[in-house]
Coordinates of C-alpha atoms in Angstrom, one line a residue:
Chain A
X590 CA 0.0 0.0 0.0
X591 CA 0.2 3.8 0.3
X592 CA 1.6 4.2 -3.3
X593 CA 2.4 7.6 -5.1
X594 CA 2.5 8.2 -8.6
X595 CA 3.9 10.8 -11.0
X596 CA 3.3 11.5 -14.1
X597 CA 4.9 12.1 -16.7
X598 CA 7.9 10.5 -15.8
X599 CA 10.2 12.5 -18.4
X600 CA 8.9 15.5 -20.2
X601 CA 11.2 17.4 -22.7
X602 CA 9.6 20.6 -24.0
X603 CA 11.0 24.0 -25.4
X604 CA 11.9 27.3 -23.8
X605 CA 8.6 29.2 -23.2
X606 CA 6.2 26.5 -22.7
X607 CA 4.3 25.5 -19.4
X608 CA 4.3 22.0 -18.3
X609 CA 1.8 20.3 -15.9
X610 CA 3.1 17.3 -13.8
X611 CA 0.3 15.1 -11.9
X612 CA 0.9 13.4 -8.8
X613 CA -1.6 10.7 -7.4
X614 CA -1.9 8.9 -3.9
X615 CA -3.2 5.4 -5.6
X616 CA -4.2 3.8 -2.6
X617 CA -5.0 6.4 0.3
X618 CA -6.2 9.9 0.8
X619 CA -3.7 12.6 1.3
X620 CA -4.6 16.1 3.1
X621 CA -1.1 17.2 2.6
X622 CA 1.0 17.1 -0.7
X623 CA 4.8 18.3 -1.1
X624 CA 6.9 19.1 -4.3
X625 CA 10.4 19.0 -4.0
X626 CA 13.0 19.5 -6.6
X627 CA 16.3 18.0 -6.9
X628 CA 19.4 19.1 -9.1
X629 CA 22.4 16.7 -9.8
X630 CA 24.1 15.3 -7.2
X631 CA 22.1 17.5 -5.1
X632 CA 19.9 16.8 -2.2
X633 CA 15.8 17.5 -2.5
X634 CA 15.0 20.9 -1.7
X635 CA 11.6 21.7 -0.6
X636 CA 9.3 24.2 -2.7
X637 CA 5.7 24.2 -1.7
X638 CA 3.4 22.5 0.7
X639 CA -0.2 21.9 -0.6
X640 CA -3.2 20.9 1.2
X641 CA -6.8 19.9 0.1
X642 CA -8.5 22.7 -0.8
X643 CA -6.4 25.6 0.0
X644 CA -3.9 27.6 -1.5
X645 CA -0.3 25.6 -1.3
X646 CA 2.2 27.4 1.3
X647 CA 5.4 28.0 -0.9
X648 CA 9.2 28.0 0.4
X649 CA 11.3 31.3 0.5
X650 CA 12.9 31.8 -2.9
X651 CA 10.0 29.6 -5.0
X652 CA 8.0 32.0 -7.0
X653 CA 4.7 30.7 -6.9
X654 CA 3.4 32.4 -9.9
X655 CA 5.9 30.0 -11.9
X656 CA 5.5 27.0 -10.1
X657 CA 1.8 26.7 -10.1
X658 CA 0.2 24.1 -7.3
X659 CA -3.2 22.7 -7.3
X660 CA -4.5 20.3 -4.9
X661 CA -7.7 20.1 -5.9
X662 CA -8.6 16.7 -4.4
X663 CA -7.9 14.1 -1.9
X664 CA -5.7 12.2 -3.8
X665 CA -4.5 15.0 -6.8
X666 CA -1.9 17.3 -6.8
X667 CA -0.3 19.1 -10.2
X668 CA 2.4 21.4 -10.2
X669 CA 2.5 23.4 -13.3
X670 CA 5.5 25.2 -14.3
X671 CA 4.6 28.5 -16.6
X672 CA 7.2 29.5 -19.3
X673 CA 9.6 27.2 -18.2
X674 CA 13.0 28.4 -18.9
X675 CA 16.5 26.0 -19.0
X676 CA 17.4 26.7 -15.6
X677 CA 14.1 25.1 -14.8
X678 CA 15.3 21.5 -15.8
X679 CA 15.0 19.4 -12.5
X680 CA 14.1 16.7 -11.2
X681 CA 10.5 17.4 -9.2
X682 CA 9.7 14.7 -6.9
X683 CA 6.1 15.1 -5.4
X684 CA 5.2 13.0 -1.9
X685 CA 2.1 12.5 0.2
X686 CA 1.1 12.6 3.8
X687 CA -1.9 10.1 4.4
X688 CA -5.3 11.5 6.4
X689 CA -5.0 8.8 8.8
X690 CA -1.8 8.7 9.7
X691 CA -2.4 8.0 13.3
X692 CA 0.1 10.6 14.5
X693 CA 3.1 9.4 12.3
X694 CA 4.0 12.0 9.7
X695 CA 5.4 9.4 7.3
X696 CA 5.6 10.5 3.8
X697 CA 5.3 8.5 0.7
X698 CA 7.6 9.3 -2.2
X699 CA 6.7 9.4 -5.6
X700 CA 9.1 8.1 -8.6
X701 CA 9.7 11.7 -10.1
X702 CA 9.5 13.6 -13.1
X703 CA 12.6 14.7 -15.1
X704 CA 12.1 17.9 -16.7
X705 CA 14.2 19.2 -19.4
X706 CA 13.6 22.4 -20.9
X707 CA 15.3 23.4 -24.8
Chain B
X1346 CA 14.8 26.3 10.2
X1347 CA 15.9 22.9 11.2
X1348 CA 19.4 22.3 9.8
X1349 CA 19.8 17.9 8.8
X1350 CA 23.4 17.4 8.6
X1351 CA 24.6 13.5 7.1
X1352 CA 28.2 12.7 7.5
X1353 CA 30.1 10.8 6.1
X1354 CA 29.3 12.7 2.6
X1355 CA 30.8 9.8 0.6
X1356 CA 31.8 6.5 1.0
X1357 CA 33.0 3.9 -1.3
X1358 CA 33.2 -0.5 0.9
X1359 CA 34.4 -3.4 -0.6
X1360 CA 31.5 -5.9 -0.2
X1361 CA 31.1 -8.1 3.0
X1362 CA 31.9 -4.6 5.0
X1363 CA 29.7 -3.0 7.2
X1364 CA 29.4 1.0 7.7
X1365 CA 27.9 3.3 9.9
X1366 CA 25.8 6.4 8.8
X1367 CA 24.7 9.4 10.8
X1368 CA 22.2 12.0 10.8
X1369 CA 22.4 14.7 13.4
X1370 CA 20.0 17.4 13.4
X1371 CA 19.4 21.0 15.1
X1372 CA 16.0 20.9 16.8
X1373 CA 13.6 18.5 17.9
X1374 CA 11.3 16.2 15.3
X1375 CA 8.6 14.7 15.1
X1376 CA 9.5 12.3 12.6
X1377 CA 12.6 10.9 10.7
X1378 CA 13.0 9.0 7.8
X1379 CA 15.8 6.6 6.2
X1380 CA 15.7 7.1 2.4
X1381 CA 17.9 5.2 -0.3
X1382 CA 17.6 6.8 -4.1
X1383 CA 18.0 4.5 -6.4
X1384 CA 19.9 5.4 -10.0
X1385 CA 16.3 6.2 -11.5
X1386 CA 15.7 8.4 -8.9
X1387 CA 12.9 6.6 -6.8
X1388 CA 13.3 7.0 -3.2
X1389 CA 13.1 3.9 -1.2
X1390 CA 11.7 3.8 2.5
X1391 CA 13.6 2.1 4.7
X1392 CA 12.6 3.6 7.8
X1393 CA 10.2 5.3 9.6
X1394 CA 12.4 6.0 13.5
X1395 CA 11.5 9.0 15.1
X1396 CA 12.5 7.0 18.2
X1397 CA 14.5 4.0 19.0
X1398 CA 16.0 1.4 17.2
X1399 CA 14.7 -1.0 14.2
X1400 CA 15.6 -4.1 12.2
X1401 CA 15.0 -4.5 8.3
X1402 CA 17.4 -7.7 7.2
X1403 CA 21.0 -6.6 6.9
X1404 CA 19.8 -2.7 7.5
X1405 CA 19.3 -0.8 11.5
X1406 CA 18.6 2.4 12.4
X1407 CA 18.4 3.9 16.1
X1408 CA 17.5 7.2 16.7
X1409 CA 18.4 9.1 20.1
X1410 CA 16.2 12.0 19.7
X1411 CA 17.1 13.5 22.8
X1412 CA 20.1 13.9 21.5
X1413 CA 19.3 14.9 17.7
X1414 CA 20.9 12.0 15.9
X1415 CA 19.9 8.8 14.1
X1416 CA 22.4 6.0 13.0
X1417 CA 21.8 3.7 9.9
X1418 CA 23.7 0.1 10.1
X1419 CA 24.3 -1.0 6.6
X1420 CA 26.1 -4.9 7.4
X1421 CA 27.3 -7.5 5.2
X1422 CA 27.3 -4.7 2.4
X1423 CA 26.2 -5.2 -1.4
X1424 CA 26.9 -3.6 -4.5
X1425 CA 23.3 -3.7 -5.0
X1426 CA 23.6 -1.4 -1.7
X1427 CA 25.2 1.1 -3.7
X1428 CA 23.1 4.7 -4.0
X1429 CA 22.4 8.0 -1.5
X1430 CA 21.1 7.5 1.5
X1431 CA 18.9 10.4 2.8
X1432 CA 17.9 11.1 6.3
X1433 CA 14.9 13.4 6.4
X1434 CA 13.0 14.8 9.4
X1435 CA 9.7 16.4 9.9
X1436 CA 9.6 19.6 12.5
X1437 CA 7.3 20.2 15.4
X1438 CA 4.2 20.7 14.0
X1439 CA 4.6 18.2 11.3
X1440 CA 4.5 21.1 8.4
X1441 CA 7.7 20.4 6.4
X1442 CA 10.1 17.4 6.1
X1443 CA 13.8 18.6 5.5
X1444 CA 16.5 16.4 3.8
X1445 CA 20.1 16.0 4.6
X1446 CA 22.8 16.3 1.6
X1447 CA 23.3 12.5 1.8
X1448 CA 25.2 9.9 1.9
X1449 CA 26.5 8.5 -1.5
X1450 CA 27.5 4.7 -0.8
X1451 CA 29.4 2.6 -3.6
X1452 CA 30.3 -1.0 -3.1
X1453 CA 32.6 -2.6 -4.4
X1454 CA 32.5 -6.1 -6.0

């Protein structure tokens, strides 16, 4: 159990575009969502916290009006980013924190999305 | 914000050894988390030990959180071992979960 997907798993696009990556809680419901992004050899760095329904809480230094979050259900999160430039080209990894976790704040890991931008 | 430091930052075994990894960090938790990333990328949960000590196979972790540090026991190493190791802890409150640089492990044949 308590399985996250991503998807797309790899998504190449050109300089300018917006890209929308979808993560899923498959077999729970999740009232909080995280987005990380990781660089090479780098460690995941935080950018936004999203819960159910509300507007997602982002870290210092992610501009939220190009790293668009929507949590729109229980089990749904999309990060869109607008006119993605090179410097862009990650690797966002999304996780989810199930409702009834019983106290434990355990987080599920989804398999990323590697974003390259032309 | 809560600082996750992971020593040692690299570390290269010949298999059959056994190694020691540690996570300190700067406040307390309420939760922290034994990750291994695989080369695709996935991140694998090997434990969930805001507190004590646990058993998975060849893999332990104890966590002393009074003292702000957990320990992972990799023994009887393999090269399918190889990969970062993350330690990741969730603050007070239970709003963010903060990773450590890592650990990148490679074992030898």
């Amino acid at each position: 159990g308590a399985v996250v997907s991503q998807h797309p798993s790899w998504v190449i696009c050109k300089s300018g575009t917006s890209v929308k990556i979808e993560c899923r809680s498959l077999d729970f419901q999740a009232t909080t969502m995280f987005w990380y992004r990781q660089f090479p050899k780098q460690s995941l760095m935080l950018m936004a916290t999203s819960n159910e329904g509300s507007k997602a809480t982002y870290e210092q230094g992610v501009e939220k009006d190009k790293f668009l979050i929507n949590h729109a259900s229980l089990t749904l999160s999309t990060l869109t980013v607008t006119s993605a430039h090179p410097e862009d080209s990650s690797f966002y990894i999304c996780s989810a924190r199930p409702q009834t976790s019983g106290g434990s704040y355990t987080q599920y890991f989804g398999p990323g999305t590697r974003l390259t931008v032309l | 914000g809560i600082q996750v430091e992971q020593s040692p930052p690299d570390l290269i075994l010949q298999e059959g050894a056994n190694s020691t990894l540690r996570c300190n960090f700067s406040d307390s938790v309420n939760n922290l988390q034994w990750f291994h990333q695989n080369p695709w990328g996935q991140l694998i949960n090997l434990f969930y030990i805001p507190s004590g000590t646990k058993q998975n196979g060849r893999l332990s972790a104890t966590t002393v959180a009074t003292e702000r540090y957990s320990l992972l026991y990799i023994s009887s190493s393999q090269t399918t071992d190889s990969g970062v190791y993350f330690c990741a802890v969730t603050n007070t409150g239970g709003f963010k979960t903060i990773f450590g640089a890592g650990t990148r492990l490679f074992v030898k044949a």
